[in-house]
Coordinates of C-alpha atoms and ligand atoms in Angstrom, one line a residue:
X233 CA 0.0 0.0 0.0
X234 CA 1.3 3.3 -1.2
X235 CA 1.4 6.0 1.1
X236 CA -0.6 8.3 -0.2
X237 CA -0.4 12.0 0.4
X238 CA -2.2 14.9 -1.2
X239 CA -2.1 19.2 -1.3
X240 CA -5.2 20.7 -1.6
X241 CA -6.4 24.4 -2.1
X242 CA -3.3 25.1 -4.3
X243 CA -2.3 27.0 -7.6
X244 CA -0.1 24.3 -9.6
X245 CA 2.5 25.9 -11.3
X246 CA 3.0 23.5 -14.6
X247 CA 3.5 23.5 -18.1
X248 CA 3.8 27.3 -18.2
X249 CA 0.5 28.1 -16.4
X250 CA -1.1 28.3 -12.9
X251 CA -3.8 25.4 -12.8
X252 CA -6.0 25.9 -9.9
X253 CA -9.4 23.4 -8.6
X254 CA -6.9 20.7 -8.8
X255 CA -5.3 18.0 -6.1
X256 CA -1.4 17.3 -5.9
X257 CA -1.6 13.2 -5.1
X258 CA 2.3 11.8 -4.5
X259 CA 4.1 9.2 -2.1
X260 CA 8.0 9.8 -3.0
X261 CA 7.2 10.8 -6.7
X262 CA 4.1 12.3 -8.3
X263 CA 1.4 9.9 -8.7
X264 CA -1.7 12.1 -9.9
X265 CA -3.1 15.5 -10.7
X266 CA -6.6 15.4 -9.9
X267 CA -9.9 17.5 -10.1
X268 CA -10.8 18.5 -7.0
X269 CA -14.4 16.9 -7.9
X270 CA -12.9 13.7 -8.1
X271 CA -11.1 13.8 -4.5
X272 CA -12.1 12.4 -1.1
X273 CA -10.0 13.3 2.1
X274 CA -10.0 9.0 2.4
X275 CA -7.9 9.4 -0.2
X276 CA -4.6 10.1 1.4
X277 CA -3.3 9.4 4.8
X278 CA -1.8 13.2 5.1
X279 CA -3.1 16.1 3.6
X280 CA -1.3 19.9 3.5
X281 CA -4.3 22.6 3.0
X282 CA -2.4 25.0 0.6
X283 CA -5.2 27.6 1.4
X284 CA -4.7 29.5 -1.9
X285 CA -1.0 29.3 -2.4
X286 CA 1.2 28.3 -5.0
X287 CA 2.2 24.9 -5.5
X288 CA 5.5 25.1 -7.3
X289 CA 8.4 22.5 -8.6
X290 CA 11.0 23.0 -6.0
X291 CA 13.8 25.0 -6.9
X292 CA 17.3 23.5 -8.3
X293 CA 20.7 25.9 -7.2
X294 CA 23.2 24.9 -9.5
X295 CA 25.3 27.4 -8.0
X296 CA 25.7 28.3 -4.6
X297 CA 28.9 27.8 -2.1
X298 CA 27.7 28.3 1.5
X299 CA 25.0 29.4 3.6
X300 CA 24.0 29.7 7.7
X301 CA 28.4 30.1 8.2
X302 CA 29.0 27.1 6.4
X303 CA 31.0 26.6 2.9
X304 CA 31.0 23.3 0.5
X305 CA 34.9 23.8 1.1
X306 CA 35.4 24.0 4.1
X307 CA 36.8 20.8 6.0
X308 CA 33.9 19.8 8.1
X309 CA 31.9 16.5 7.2
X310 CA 28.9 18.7 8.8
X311 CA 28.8 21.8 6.5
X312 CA 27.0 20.1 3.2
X313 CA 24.2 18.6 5.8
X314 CA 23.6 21.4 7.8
X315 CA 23.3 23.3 4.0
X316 CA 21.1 20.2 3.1
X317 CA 19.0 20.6 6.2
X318 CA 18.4 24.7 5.6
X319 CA 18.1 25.4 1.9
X320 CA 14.5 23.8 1.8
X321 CA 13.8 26.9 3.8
X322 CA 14.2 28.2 0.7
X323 CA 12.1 26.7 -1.5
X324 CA 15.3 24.8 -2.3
X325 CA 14.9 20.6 -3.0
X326 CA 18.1 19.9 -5.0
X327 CA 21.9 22.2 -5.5
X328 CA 25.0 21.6 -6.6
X329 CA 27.8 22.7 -3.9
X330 CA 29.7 25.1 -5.7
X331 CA 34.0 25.1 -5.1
X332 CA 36.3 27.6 -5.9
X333 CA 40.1 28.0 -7.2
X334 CA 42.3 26.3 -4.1
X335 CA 45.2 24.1 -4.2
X336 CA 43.8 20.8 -5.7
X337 CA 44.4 18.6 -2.6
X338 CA 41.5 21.0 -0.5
X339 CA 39.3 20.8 -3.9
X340 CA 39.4 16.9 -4.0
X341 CA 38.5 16.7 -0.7
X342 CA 35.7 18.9 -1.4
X343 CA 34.8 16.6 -4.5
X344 CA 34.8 13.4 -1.9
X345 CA 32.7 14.8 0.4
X346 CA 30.1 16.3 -2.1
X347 CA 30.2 12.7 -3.5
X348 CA 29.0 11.2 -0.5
X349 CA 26.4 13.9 0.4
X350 CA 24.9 12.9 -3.2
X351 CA 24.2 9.4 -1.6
X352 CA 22.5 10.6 1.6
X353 CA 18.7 11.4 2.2
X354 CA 16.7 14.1 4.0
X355 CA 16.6 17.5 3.3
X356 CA 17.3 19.2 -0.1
X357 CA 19.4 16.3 -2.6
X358 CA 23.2 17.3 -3.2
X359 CA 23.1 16.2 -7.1
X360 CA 26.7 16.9 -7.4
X361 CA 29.3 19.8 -7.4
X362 CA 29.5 23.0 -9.4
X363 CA 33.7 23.7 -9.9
X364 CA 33.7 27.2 -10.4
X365 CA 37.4 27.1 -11.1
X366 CA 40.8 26.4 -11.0
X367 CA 40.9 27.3 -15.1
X368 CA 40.3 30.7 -14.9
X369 CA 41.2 34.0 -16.3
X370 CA 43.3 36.2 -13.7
X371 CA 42.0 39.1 -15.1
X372 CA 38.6 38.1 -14.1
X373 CA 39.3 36.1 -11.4
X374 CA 36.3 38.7 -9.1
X375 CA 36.5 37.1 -5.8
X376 CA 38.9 33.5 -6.7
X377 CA 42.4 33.3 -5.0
X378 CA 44.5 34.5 -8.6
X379 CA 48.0 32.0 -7.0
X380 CA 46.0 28.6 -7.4
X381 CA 44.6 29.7 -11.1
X382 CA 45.7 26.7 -13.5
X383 CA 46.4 25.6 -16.9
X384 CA 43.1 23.5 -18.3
X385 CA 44.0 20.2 -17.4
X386 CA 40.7 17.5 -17.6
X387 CA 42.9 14.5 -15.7
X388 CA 43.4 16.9 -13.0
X389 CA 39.7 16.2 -12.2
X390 CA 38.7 13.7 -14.3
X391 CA 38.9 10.8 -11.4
X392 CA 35.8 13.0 -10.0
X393 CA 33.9 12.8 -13.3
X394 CA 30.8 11.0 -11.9
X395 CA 30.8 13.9 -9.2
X396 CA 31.2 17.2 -11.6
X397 CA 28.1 18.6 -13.4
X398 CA 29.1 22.1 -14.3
X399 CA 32.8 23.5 -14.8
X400 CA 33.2 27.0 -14.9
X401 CA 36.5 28.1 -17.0
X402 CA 37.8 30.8 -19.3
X403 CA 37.6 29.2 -22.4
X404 CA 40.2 31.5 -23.8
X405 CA 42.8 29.3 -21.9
X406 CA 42.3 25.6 -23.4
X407 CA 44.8 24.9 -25.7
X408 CA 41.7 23.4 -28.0
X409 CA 38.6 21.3 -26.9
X410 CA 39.7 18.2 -26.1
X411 CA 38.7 19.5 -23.3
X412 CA 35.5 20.4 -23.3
X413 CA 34.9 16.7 -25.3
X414 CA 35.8 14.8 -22.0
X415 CA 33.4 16.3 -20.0
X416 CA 30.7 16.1 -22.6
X417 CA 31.7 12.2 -22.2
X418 CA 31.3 12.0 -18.4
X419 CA 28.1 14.7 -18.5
X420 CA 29.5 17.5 -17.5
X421 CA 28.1 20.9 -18.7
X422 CA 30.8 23.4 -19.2
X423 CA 30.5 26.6 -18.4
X424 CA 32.1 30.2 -19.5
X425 CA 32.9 32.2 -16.5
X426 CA 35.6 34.4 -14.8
X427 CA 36.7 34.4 -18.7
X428 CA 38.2 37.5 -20.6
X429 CA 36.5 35.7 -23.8
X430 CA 36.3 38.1 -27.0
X431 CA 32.6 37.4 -29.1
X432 CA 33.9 35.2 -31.3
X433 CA 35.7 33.0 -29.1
X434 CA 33.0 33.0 -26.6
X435 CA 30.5 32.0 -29.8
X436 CA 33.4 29.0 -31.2
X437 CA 33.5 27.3 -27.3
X438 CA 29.2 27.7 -27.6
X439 CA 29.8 26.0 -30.9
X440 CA 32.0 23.1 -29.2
X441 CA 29.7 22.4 -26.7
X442 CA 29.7 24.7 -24.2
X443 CA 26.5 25.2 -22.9
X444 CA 26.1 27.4 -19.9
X445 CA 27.5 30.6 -18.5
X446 CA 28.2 31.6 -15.3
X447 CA 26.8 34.3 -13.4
X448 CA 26.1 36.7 -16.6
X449 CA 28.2 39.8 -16.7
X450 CA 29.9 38.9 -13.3
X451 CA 33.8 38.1 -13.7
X452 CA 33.6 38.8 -17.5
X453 CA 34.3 41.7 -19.8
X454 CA 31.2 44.6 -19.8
X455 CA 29.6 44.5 -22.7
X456 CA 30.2 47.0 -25.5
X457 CA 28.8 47.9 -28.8
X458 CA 32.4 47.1 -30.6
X459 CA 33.2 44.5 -28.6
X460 CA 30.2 42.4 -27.5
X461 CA 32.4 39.9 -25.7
X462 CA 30.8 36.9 -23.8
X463 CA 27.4 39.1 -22.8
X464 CA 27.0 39.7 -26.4
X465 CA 27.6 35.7 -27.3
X466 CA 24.7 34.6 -24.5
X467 CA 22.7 37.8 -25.8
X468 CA 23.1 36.1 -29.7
X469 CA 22.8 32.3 -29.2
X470 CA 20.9 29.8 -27.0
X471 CA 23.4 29.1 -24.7
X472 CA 22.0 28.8 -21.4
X473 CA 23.0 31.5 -19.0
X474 CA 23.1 32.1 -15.2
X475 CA 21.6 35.7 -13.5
X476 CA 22.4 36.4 -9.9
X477 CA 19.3 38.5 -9.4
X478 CA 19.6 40.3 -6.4
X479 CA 19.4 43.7 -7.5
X480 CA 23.2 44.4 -6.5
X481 CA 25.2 41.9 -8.8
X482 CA 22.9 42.6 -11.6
X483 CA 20.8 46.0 -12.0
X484 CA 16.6 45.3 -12.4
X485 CA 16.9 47.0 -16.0
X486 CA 19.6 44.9 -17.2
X487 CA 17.4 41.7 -15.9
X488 CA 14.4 43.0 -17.6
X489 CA 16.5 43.4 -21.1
X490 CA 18.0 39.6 -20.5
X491 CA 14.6 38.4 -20.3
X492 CA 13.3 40.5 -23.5
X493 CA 16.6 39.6 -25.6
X494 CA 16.9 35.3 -24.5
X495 CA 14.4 33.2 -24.8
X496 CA 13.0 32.5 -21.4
X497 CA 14.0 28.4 -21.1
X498 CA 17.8 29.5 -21.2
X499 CA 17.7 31.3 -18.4
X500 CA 18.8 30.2 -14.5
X501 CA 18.6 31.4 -11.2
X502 CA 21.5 30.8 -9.2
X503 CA 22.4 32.5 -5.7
X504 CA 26.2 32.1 -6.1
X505 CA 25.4 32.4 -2.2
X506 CA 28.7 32.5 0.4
X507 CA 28.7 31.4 3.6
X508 CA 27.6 34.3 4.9
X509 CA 24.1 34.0 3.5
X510 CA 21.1 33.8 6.2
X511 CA 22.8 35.6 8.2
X512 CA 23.1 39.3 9.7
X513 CA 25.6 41.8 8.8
X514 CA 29.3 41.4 9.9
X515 CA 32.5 40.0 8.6
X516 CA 32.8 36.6 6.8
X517 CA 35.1 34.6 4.5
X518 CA 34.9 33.1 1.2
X519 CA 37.4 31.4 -1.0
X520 CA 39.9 32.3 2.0
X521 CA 39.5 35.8 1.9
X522 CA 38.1 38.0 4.3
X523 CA 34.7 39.3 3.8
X524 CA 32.3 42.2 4.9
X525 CA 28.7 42.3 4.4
X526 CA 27.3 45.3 5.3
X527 CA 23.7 45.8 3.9
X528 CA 23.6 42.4 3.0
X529 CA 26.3 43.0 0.2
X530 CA 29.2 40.9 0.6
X531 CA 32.6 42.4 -0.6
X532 CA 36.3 42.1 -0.4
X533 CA 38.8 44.1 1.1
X534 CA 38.9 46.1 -2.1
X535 CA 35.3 46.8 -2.8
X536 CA 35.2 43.6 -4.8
X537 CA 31.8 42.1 -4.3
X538 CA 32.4 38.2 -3.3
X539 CA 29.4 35.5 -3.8
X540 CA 26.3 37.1 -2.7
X541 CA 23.5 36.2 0.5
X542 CA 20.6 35.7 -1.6
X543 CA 18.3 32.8 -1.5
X544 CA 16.6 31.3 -4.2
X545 CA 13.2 32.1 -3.0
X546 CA 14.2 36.1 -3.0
X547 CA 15.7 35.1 -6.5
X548 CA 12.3 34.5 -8.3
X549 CA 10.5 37.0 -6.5
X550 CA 13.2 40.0 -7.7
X551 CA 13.4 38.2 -11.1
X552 CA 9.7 37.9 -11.0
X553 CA 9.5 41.8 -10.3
X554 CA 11.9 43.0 -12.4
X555 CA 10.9 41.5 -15.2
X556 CA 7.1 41.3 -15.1
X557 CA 7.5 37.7 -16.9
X558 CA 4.9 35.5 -15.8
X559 CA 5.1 33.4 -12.8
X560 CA 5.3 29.9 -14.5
X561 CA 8.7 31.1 -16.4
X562 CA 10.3 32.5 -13.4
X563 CA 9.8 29.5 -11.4
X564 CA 10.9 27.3 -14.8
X565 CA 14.2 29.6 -14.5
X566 CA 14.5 28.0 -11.2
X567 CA 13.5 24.1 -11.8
X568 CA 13.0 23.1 -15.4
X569 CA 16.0 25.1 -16.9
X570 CA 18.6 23.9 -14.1
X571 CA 16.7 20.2 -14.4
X572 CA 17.1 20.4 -17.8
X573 CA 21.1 21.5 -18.1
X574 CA 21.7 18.8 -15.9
X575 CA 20.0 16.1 -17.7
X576 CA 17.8 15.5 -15.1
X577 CA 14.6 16.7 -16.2
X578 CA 13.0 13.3 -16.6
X579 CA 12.8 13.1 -12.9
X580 CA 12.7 16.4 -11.5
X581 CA 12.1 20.2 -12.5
X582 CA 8.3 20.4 -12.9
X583 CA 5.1 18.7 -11.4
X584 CA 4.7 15.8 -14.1
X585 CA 3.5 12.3 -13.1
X586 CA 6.5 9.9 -12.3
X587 CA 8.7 12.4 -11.2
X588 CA 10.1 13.3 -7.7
X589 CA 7.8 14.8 -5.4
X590 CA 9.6 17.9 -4.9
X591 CA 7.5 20.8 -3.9
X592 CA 7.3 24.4 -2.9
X593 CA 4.6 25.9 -1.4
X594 CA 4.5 29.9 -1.7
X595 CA 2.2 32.8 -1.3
X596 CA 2.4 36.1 -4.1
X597 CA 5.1 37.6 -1.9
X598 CA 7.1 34.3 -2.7
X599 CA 7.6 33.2 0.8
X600 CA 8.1 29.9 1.6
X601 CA 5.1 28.5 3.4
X602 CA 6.5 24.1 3.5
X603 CA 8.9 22.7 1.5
X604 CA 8.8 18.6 0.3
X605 CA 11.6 16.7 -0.9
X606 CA 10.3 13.1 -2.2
X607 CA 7.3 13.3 -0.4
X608 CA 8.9 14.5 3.0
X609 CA 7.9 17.5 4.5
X610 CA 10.9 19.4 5.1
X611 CA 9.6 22.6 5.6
X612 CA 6.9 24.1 7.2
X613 CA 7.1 27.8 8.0
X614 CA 6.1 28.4 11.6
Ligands
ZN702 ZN1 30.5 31.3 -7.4

């Protein structure tokens, strides 16, 4: 006997509109979609009253390194739970710890212990790690440590090839793209980023298989009307693209033309969150820097900005302003597009039947009111 549970009294946020009158029926994965005609409280053994909400696919992070004081670096077997156990706070179900240019001895520890997280239950699933560098450009290396920048080297990471879904690297630095052809044959999306890529050799890596960038316009040359650079390769092709929309690593207007110039399914949130997100002002540390946050903007030393606090929830809701897209696209920015870059969208990214029973439950403001992650309720605001 299945367990059967059921939401009721929600707004289902699926195939690009908001269905409402209908009941959510899952146990770990999606079993049906319902009119709410056809449903009986005997129905299900538990049953969450939405009472108007949304009822969206839980969000997917592909890149974010810390959060509540804790890193995906750092060298503490507790960090990745305790991140596991808060994200669906969120509205997160599923991330990809995100490391940063080290020495490679602290990044393969990193890779071991994201590889076991990716085997362990409750909270939101650790699918694997985003490595945001060491093949870099030192010119845009934003908040990266420039002395452990690398050559491109593939078996430098390669034994961790089952663990790697996006690598971020300046493309401008491989020798040619042998590179990028390895991890297309372990599954790993490669990514533009901290790059001082011109157009066209942004557009020849898009051409060899490069199919993401990261954080758009952080860590890459501005765009320019001679010189459209990387911004104007994203801007020109359907490579898919991360946004970091918190108002202060992107400015609203420049959201709002991203989302009039690319078509909407290339586009993902991402928090590129540091440790010191979810929590108050003060100092912090990221990529073993210092760090200030004051106003909940997170900078260097320098005035360099480093990582950011938001949260994914707060991501869709800006995006969501900014923008005036509808709903069902700003939330697809957060589950279908990520779901889908990963190859993972037959099992999660939208409320289909068969797939995971990952959920978010939100009001218009876009806070979180529970939070499910295979059926589990791992969330429930107080
Ligand atoms: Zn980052």
């Amino acid at each position: 006997m299945l367990n059967l549970k059921a939401i009721v009294h929600g707004k289902i946020i699926r195939e690009n509109k908001i269905w409402e009158n209908q009941v959510l029926l899952y146990a770990d994965k999606i079993i049906a979609l319902l009119p709410e005609a056809e449903f009986s409280n005997e129905m299900a053994d538990e049953i969450i009253d939405a009472g108007g909400r949304y009822i969206s696919p839980g969000f997917i992070n592909v890149h974010i390194h810390g959060c509540i004081g804790v890193d995906a670096m750092d060298d503490d077997d507790d960090a990745l739970a305790k991140m596991r156990e808060i994200l669906p706070k969120t509205g997160v179900t599923a991330f990809l710890p995100t490391t940063m240019t080290y020495d490679f001895p602290k990044i393969y520890r990193s890779l071991e212990r994201i590889k076991r997280a990716m085997e362990q239950n409750g909270g939101a699933a650790v699918l694997g790690a985003h490595v945001e560098g060491p093949f870099i450009s030192v010119k845009y290396k934003g908040a990266q440590a420039a002395q452990n920048i690398a050559q491109a080297d593939f078996s430098r990471l390669e034994q961790y090839g089952d663990v790697m879904k996006i690598i971020t690297l300046a493309p401008e630095q491989l020798a040619d793209y042998a590179f990028v052809e390895l991890c297309r044959q372990h599954g790993i999306c490669v990514s533009i980023g901290h790059s001082d890529a011109d157009y066209e050799q942004a557009l020849e890596a898009i051409h060899a298989g490069v199919s993401h960038v990261t954080h758009l316009f952080n860590a890459m040359p501005p765009l320019h009307h001679r010189k459209p650079g990387i911004i104007g390769a994203v801007l020109d092709s359907d490579v898919n693209c991360e946004l970091i929309a918190d108002n202060v690593h992107v400015h609203p207007a420049l959201q709002r033309m991203v989302y009039r110039a690319k078509s909407p399914e290339h586009i993902i949130l991402v928090t590129d969150s540091m440790r010191a997100c979810m929590l108050p002002d003060g100092k912090s540390e990221l990529g073993g820097q210092e760090v200030f946050v004051e106003n909940q903007v997170a900078r260097l030393a320098d005035g360099t900005i480093a990582g950011s606090v938001l949260t994914m929830d707060q991501a869709v809701k800006r995006f969501w302003e900014n923008t005036g897209a509808n709903l069902a696209e700003v939330v697809a920015m957060a589950s279908a597009n990520p779901a889908r870059e990963l190859g993972l969208f037959g099992e999660r990214g939208s409320i289909d039947v068969g797939k995971n029973a990952d959920f978010v439950i939100f009001d218009e403001n876009v806070s979180v009111f529970a939070t499910i992650v295979k059926g589990k309720k791992v969330y429930v605001s107080a």
